[in-house]
Coordinates of C-alpha atoms and ligand atoms in Angstrom, one line a residue:
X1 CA 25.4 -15.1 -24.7
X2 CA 22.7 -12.5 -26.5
X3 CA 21.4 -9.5 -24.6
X4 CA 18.2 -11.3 -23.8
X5 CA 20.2 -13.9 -21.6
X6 CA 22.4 -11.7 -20.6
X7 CA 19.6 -9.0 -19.0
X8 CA 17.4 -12.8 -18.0
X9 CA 20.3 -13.7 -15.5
X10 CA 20.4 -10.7 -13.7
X11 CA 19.4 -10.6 -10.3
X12 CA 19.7 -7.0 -8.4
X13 CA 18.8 -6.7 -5.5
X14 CA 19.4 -5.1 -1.8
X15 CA 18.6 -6.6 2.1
X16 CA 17.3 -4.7 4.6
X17 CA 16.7 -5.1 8.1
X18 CA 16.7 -3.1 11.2
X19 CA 20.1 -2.7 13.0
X20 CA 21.1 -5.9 14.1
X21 CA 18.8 -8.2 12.6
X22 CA 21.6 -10.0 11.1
X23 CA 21.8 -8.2 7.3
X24 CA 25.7 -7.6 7.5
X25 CA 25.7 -12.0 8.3
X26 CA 24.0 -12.7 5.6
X27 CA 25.5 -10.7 2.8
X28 CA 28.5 -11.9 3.9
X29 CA 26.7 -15.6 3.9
X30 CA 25.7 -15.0 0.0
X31 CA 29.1 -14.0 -1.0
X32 CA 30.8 -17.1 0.3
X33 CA 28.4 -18.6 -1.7
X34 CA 28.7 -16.9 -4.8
X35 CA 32.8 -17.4 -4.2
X36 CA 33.5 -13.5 -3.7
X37 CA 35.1 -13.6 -1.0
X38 CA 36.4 -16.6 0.9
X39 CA 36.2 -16.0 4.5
X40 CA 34.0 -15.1 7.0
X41 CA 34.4 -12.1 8.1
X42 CA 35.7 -9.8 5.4
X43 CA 32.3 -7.9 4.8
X44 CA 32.3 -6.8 8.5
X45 CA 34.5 -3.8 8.0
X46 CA 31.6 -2.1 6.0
X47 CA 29.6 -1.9 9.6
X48 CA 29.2 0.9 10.7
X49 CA 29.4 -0.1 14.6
X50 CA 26.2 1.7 16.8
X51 CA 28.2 2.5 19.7
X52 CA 30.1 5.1 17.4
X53 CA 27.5 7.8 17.0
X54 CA 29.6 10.8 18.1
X55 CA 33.1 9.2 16.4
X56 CA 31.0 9.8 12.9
X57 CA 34.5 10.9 10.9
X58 CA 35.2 7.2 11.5
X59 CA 31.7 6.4 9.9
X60 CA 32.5 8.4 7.0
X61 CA 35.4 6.6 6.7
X62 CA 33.8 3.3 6.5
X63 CA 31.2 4.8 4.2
X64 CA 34.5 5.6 1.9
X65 CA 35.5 2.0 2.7
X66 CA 32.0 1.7 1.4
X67 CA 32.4 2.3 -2.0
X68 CA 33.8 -0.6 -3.0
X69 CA 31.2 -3.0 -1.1
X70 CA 28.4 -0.1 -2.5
X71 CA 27.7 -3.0 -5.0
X72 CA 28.8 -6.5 -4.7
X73 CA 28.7 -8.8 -8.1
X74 CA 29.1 -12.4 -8.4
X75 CA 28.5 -15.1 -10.6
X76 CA 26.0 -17.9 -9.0
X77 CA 25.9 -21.2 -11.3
X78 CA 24.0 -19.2 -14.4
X79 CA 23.3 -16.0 -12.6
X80 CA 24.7 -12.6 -12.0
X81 CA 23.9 -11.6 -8.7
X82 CA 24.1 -7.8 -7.4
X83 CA 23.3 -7.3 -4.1
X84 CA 23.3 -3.0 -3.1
X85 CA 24.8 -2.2 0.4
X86 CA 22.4 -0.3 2.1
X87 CA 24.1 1.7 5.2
X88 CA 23.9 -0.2 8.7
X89 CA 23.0 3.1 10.8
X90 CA 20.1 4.3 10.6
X91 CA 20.7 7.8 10.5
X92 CA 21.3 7.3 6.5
X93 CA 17.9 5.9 6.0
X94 CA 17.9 7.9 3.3
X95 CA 20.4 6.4 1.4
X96 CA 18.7 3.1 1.9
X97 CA 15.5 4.9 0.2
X98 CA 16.9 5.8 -2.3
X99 CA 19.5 2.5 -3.3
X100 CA 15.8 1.0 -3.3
X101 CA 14.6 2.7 -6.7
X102 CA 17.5 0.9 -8.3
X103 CA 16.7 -2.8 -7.2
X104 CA 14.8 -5.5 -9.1
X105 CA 13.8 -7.0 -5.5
X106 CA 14.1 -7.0 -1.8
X107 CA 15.5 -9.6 1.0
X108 CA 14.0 -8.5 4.2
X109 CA 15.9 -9.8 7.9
X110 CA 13.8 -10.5 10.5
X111 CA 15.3 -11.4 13.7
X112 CA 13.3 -14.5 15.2
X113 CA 13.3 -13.0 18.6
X114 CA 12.1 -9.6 17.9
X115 CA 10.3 -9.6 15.6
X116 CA 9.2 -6.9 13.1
X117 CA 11.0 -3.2 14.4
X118 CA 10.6 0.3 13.4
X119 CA 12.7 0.5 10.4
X120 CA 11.9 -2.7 8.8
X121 CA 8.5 -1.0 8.8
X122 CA 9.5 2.2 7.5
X123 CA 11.7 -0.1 4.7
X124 CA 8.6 -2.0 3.3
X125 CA 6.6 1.0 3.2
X126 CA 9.0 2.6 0.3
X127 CA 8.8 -1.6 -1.4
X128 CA 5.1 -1.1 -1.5
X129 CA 5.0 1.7 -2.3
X130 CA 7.2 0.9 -5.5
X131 CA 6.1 -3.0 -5.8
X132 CA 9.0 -4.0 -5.3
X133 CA 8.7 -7.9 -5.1
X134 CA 10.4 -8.9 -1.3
X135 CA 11.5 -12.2 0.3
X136 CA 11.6 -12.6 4.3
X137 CA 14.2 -14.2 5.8
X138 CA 13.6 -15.4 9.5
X139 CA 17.1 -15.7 10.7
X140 CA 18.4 -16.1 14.5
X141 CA 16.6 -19.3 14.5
X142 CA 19.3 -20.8 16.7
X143 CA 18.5 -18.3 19.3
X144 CA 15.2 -18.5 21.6
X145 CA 12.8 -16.7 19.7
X146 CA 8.6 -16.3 18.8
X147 CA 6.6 -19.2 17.6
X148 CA 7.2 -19.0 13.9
X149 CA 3.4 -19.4 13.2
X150 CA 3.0 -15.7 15.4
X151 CA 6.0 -14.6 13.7
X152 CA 4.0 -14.6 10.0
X153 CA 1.2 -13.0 11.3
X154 CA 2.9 -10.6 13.0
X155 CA 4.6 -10.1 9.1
X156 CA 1.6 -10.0 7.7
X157 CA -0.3 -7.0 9.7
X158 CA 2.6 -5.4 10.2
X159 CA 4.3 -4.9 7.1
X160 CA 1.0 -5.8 5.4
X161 CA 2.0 -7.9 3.1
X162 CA 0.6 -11.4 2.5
X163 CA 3.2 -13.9 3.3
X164 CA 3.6 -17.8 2.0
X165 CA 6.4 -19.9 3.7
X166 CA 8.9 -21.6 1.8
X167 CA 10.7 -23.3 4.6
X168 CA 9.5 -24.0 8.4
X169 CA 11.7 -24.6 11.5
X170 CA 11.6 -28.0 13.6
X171 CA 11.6 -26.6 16.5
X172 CA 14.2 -23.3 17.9
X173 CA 16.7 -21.8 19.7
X174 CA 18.5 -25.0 21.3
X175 CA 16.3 -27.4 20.1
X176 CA 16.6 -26.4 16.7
X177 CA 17.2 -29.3 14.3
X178 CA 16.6 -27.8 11.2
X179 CA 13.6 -26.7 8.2
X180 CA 12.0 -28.3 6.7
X181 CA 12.1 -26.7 2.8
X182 CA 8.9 -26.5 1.1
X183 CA 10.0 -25.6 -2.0
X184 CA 12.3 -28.5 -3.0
X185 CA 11.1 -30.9 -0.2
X186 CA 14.2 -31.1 1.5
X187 CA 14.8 -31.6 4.8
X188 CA 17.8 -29.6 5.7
X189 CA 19.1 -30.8 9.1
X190 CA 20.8 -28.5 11.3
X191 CA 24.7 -28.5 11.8
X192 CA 26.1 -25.6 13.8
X193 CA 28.7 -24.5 12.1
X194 CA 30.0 -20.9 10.7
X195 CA 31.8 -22.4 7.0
X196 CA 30.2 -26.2 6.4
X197 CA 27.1 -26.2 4.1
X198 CA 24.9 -27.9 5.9
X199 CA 23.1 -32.3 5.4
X200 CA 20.1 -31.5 2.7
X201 CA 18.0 -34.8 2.3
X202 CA 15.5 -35.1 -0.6
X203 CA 12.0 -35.6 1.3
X204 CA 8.8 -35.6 -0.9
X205 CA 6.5 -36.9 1.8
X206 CA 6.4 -35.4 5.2
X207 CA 4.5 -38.9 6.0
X208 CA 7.1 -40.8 5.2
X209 CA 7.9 -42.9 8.5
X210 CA 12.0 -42.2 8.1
X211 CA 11.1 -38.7 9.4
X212 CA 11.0 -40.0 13.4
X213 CA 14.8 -41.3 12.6
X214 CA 15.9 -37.3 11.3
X215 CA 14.3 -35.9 13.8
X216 CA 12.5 -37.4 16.4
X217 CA 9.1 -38.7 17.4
X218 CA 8.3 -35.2 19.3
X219 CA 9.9 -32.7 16.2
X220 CA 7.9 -34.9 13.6
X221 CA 4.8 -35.1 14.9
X222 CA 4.7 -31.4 15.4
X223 CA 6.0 -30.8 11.7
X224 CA 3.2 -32.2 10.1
X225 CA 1.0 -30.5 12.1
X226 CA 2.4 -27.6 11.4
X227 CA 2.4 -28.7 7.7
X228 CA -0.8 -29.6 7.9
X229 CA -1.6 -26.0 9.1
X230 CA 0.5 -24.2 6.4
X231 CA -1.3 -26.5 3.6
X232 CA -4.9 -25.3 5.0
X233 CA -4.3 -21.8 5.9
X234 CA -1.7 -20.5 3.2
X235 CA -2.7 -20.6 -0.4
X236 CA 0.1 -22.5 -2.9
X237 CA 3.1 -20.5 -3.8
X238 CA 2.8 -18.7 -7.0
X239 CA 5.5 -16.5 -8.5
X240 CA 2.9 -14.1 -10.0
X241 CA 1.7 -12.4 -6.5
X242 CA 5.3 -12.5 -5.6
X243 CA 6.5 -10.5 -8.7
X244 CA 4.1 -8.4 -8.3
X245 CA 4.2 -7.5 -4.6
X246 CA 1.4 -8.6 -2.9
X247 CA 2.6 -11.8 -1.7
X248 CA 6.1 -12.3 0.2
X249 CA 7.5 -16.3 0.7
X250 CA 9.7 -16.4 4.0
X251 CA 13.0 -18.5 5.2
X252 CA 13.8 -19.5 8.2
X253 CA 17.5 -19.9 9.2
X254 CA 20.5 -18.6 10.9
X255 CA 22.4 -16.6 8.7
X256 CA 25.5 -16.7 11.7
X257 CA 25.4 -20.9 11.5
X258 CA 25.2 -20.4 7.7
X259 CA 21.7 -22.4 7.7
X260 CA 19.2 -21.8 5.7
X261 CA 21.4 -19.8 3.7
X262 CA 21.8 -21.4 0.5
X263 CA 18.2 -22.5 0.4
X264 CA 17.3 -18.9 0.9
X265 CA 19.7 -18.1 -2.5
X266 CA 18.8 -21.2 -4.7
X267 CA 14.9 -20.5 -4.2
X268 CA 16.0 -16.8 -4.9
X269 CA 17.9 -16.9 -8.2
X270 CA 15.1 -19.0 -9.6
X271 CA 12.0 -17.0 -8.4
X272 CA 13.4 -13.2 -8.4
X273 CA 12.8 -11.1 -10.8
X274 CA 15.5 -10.1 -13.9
X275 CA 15.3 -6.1 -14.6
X276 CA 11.8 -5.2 -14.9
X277 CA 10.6 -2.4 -17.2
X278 CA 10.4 1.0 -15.7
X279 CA 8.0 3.9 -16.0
X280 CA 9.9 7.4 -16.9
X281 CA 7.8 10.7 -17.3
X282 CA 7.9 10.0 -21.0
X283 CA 7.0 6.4 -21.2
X284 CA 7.5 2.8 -20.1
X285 CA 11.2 1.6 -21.1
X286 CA 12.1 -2.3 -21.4
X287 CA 15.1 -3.5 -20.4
X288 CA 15.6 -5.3 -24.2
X289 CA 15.8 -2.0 -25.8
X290 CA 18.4 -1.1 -27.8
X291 CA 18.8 2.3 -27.0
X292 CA 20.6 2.7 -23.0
X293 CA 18.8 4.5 -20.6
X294 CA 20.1 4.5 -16.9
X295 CA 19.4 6.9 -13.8
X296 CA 21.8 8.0 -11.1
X297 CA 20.6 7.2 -7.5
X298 CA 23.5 7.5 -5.6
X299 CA 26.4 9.8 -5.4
X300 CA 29.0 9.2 -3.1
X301 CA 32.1 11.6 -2.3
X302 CA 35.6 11.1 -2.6
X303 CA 37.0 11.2 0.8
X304 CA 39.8 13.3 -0.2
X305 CA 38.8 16.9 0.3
X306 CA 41.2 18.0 -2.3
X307 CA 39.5 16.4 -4.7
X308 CA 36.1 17.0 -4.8
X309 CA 35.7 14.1 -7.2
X310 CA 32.5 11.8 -6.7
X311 CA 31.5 8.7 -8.1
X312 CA 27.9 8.4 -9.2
X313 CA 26.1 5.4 -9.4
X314 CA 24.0 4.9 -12.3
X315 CA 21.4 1.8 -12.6
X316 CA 21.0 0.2 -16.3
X317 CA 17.8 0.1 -17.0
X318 CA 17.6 -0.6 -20.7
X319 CA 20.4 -1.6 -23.8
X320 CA 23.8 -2.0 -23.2
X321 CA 26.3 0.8 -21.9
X322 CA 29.4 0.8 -23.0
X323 CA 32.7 2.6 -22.4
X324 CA 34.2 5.6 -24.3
X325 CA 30.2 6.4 -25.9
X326 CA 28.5 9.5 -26.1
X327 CA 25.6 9.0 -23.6
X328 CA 23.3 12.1 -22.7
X329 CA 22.7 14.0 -19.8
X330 CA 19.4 14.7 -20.1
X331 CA 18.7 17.3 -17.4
X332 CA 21.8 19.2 -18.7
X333 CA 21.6 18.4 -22.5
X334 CA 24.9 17.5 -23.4
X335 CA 27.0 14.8 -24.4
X336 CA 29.1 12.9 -21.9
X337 CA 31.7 9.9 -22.2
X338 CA 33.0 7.6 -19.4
X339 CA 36.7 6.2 -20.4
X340 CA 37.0 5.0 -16.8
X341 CA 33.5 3.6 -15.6
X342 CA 33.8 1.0 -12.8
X343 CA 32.1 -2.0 -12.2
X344 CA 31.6 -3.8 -8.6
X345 CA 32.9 -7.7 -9.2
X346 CA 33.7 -9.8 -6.2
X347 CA 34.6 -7.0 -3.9
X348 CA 37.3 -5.5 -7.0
X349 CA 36.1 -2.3 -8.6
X350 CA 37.3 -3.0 -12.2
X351 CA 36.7 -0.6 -15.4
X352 CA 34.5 -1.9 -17.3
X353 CA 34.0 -1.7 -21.0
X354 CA 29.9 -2.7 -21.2
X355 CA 26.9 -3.8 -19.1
X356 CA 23.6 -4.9 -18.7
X357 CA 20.0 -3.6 -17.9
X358 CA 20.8 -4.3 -13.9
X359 CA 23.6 -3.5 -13.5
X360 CA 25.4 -0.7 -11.2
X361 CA 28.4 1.1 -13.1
X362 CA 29.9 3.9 -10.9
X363 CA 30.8 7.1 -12.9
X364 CA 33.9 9.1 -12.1
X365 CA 32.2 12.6 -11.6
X366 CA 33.0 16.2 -10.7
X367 CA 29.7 17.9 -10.4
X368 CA 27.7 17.0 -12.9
X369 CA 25.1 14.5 -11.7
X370 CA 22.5 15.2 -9.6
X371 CA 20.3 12.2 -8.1
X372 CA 17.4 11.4 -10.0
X373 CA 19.3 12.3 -13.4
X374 CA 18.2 10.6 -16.2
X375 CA 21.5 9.2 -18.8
X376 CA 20.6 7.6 -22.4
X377 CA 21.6 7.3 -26.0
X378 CA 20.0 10.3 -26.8
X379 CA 16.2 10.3 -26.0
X380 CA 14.6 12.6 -23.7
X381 CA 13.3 10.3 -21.0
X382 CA 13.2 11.4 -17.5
X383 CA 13.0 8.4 -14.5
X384 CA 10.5 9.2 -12.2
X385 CA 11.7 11.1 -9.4
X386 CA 13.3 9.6 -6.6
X387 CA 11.4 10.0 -3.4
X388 CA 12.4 11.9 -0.2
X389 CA 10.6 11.1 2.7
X390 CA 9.8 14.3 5.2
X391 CA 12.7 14.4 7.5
X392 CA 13.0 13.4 11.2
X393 CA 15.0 16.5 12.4
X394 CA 15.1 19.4 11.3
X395 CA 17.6 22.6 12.1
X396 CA 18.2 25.8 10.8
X397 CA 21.8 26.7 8.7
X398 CA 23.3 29.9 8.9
X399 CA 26.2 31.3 7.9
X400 CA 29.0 31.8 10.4
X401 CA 31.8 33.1 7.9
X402 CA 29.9 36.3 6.0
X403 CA 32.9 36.5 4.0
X404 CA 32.5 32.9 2.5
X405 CA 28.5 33.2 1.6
X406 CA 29.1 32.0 -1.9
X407 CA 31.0 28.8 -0.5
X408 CA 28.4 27.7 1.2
X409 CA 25.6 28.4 -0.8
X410 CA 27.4 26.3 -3.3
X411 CA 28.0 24.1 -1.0
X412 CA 25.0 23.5 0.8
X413 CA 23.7 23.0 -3.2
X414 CA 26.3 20.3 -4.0
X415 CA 25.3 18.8 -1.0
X416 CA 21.5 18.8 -1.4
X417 CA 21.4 16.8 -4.7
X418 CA 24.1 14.6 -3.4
X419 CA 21.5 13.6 -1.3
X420 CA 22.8 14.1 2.1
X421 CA 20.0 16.2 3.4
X422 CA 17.0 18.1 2.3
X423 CA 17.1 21.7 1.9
X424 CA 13.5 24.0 2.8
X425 CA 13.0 28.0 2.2
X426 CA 11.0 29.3 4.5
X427 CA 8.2 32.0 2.9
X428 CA 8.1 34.0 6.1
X429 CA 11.7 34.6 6.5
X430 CA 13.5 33.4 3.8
X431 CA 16.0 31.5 6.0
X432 CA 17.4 27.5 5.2
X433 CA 15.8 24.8 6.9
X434 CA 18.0 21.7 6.4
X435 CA 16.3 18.4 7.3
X436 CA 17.8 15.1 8.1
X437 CA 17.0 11.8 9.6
X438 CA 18.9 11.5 12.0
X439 CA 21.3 14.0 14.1
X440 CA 24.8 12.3 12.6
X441 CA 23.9 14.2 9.4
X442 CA 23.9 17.6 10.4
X443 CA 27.5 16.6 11.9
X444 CA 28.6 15.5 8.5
X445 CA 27.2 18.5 6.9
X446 CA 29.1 21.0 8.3
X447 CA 32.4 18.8 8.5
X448 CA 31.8 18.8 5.0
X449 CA 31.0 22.5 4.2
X450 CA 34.2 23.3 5.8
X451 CA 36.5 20.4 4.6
X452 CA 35.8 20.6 1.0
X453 CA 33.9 24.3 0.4
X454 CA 35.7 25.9 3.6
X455 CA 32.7 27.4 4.5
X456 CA 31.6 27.9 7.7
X457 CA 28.2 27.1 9.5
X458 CA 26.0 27.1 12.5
X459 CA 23.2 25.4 13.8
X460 CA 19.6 26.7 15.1
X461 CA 16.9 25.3 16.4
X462 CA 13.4 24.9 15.0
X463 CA 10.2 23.1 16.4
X464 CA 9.0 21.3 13.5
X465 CA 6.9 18.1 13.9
X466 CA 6.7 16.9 10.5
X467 CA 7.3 18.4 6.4
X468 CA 4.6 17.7 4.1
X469 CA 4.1 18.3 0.4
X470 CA 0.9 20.1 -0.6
X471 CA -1.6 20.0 -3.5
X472 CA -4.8 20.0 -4.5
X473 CA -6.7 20.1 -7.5
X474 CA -8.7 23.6 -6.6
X475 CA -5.5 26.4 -7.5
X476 CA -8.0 29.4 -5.3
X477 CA -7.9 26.2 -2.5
X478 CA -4.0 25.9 -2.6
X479 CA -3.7 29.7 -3.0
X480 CA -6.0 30.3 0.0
X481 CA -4.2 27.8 2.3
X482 CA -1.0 29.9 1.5
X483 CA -2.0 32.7 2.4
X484 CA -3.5 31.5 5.6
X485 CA -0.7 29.5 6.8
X486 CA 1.9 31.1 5.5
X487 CA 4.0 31.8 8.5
X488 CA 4.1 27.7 7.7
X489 CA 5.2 27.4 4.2
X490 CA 8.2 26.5 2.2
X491 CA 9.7 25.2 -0.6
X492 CA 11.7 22.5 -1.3
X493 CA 15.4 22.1 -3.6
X494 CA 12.6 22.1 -6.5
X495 CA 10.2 24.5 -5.4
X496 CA 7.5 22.3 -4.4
X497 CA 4.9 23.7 -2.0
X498 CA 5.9 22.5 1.5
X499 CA 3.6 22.9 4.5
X500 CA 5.8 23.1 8.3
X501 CA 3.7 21.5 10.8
X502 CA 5.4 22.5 14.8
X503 CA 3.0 19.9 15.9
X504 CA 0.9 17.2 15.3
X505 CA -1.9 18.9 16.5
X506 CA -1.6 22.2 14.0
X507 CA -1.0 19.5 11.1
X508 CA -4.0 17.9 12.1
X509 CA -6.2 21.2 11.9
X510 CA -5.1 21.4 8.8
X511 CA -6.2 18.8 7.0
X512 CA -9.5 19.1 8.8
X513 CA -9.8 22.7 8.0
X514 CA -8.8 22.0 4.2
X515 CA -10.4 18.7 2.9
X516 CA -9.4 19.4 -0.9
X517 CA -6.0 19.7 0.2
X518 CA -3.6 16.8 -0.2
X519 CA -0.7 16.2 2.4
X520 CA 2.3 13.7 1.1
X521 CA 4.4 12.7 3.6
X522 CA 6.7 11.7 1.0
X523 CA 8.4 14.0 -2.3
X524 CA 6.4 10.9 -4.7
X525 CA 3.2 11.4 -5.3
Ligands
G4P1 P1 23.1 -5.9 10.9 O1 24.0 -5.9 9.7 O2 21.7 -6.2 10.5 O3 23.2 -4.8 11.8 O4 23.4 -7.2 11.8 P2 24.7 -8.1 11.8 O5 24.8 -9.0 10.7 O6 25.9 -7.3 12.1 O7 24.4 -9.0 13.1 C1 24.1 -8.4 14.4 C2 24.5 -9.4 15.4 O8 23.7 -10.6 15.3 C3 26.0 -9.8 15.3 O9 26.4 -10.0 16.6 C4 25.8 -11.2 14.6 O10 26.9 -12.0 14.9 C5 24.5 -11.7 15.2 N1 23.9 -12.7 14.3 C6 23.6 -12.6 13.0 N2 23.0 -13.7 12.6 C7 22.8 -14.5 13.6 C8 22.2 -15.8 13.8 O11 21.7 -16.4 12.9 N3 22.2 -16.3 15.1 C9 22.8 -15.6 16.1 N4 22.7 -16.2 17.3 N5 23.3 -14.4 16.0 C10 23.4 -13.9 14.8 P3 27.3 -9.0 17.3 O12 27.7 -9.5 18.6 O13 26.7 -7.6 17.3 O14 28.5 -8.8 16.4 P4 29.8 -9.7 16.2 O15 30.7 -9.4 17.4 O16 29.3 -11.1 16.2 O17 30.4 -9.3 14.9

């Protein structure tokens, strides 16, 4: 195979979903398809269950379990399919952020009865904000749930997106007999069952009388009206508007049933998009170039505290990388070589010898990598940063051990650019804000600082409503807002300008106060 087919048939790619919604089903689902594993049931102990919020020690253990299902490669007919585990609890949002700068494309879960939640809104926002093309999937059909027709609308204002369905339901919850699939005219009748793929009959025209003998006088006459509906109000499906973000097609299915499943993942492979090129500081780099170029989004810890050995996860984004070469580290200068990198086949982390623009390789590391580093053949390309969002919660770290300052400084550091947190100095006092998304973190945080740095620290409380990052194209502006709110100013790990809101009303005042002033809610701008 040349590199061209080999980076063509590469489909990377992670789900998301709120909690619940079904996403842990329907990996599974697509790896029972793609014959990585071979019974249902062997992705579950990756789930991080939501009753154990205080146990979290257990969570980082299944977040070491993790690191094998991190990445999860198969071969489907002529494609290579990675799918990127995103954590289940939402208190590593961030980690889901950030796995999203290293996919080619997005399924969302929706489930049928609830409809678009919280973090399925927060989710798209970072896929827009990227382009990152997405596909909805409907799932829980066999369960009671909205009328489909108010559940794309509700998709469409909420996540605003424009949305094009590729299957619709005949009817739901215990009525439901099946979709009908608009992208192969199938009709795909519904068999309840956890492992059988289900009857798929080829079904050009929704007029065709045999329709009343699949499903029903009452189920067909309401699916072509609802076809008839779909045909006036939703334009034709187009892959360009899909590649390019604007327009999402959505399934309907049950991923639990295994319905709708492989429709979902046949329409996929063909329609998703293969490694796309990618803007660095520098320039835009193709995936067909000979020179490799990757960047690290991901760094995950050894759970062994006596080894303070990570592996970092580095996305190919153009040539080939192959073992036991000298590739760059391009924020450090210097020459590094891999004689152990791992790849993510079929649950089995294997060394690898080469891969591909879209592929994951995990690199053993001790230190080195920060996220966001850049790794090529030698050029001096830096990927765009990857973006924090401004934290949920937010606490300040001091030292309880004064004899072990150093140890936690460094550790605190090592921490930051793994990504667990983000770090703040504030201007007034000079003291550490550390802010998080969600309250398990600061938990983890100092677990860690004393299992692995055997430093010690404490927790205090701040009232912060929100971080922002500052600019503005007037310097005297910027310098005067300083000045005048600088009992509210910080700076971030990089020494970006960082304005402390305690509430939405003080944030508020300021941006009316300073109109030249721009406030990110998020480290991209
Ligand atoms: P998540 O990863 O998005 O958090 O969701 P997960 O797949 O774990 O699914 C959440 C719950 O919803 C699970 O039930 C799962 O069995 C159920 N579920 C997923 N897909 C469907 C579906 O198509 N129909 C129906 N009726 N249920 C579905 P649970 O009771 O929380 O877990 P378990 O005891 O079944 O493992």
């Amino acid at each position: 195979m040349t590199f061209q087919e080999e980076i063509k048939r590469r489909r990377t790619f992670a789900i998301i979903s709120h909690p619940d919604a079904g996403k842990t089903t329907l990996t599974e689902k697509l790896l029972l398809f793609g014959g990585a594993i071979h019974v249902a049931g062997a992705v579950k102990s990756n789930k991080i269950k939501k009753t154990a919020t205080s146990d979290w020690m257990e969570i980082e253990k299944q977040r070491g379990i993790s690191v094998a299902t991190s990445v999860m490669g198969f071969e489907y007919g002529d494609y290579k399919v990675n799918i990127l585990d995103t954590p289940g609890h939402q208190d590593f949002a961030e980690d889901t952020f950030r796995t999203l700068t290293a996919v080619d494309s997005v399924i969302i879960v929706i489930d049928a009865a609830k409809g678009v939640e919280a973090q399925t809104r927060k989710l798209m926002e970072v896929c827009r904000m990227r382009k990152t093309p997405v596909i909805v999937f409907i799932n829980k059909m066999d369960r009671e749930g909205k009328d489909p027709f108010d559940l794309l609308d509700e998709v469409e204002a909420e996540l605003s997106i424009k949305v094009r369905p590729l299957s619709w339901p005949i009817n739901i919850g215990q009525r439901f007999k099946g979709v009908y699939n608009l992208f192969e005219h199938h009709l795909d009748l519904y068999t309840p069952s956890k492992q059988i793929i289900t009857e798929s009959i080829a079904f050009d025209d929704i007029n065709n009388p045999e329709l009343e003998e699949y499903i029903g006088e009452t189920d067909a006459a309401k699916l072509r009206e609802d076809m008839e509906l779909i045909e006036g109000v939703y334009p034709e499906f187009d892959p360009e508007p899909y590649l390019a973000g604007d327009i999402a097609p959505v399934f309907f299915g049950s991923a639990l049933n295994n319905f709708g499943v492989k429709e979902l993942l046949d329409c996929f492979v063909k329609i998703a998009p293969s490694p796309r090129p990618v803007q660095t500081l520098e320039r835009v780099v193709n995936p067909e170039e000979e020179g490799f170029s990757g960047f690290i989004f991901k760094i995950h810890a050894n759970m062994d505290p006596n080894h303070r050995s990570c592996i970092a996860f580095v996305k190919i984004c153009s040539g080939k990388f192959e073992r036991n070469v000298n590739y760059k580290h391009v924020r450090h200068n210097k020459l590094l070589r891999f004689s152990s990198p791992t790849a993510f086949m079929a649950q089995k982390k294997e060394v690898v010898d080469e891969a591909f623009p879209g592929d994951i390789v995990g690199l053993p590391d001790t230190g080195n990598f920060k996220i966001g580093d850049s790794l090529t053949s030698g050029e001096e390309i830096h990927f765009k940063g990857l973006p924090s969002f401004s934290p949920e919660m937010f606490k300040y770290i001091e030292n309880a051990d004064p004899m072990k300052a150093k140890q936690l400084n460094k550790g605190i550091d090592q921490l930051m650019d793994e990504g667990v947190a983000q770090i703040f100095t504030h201007q007034n006092n000079g003291r550490k804000i550390i802010g998080t998304v969600g309250q398990l973190q600061f938990e983890v945080i100092q677990y860690r600082l004393l299992h692995e740095y055997g430093a010690q620290c404490h927790w205090e409380p701040i009232s912060l409503y929100k971080a922002c990052w500052i600019e503005s194209d007037d310097p005297a502006e910027l310098e005067n807002f300083k000045r005048r709110k600088f009992q509210y100013m910080a700076v971030d790990k990089e020494g970006r300008d960082v304005f402390l809101a305690d509430s939405g009303y003080i944030l508020q005042m300021a941006q009316n106060d300073f109109q030249n002033i721009r406030f990110h809610f998020s480290s991209e701008f």
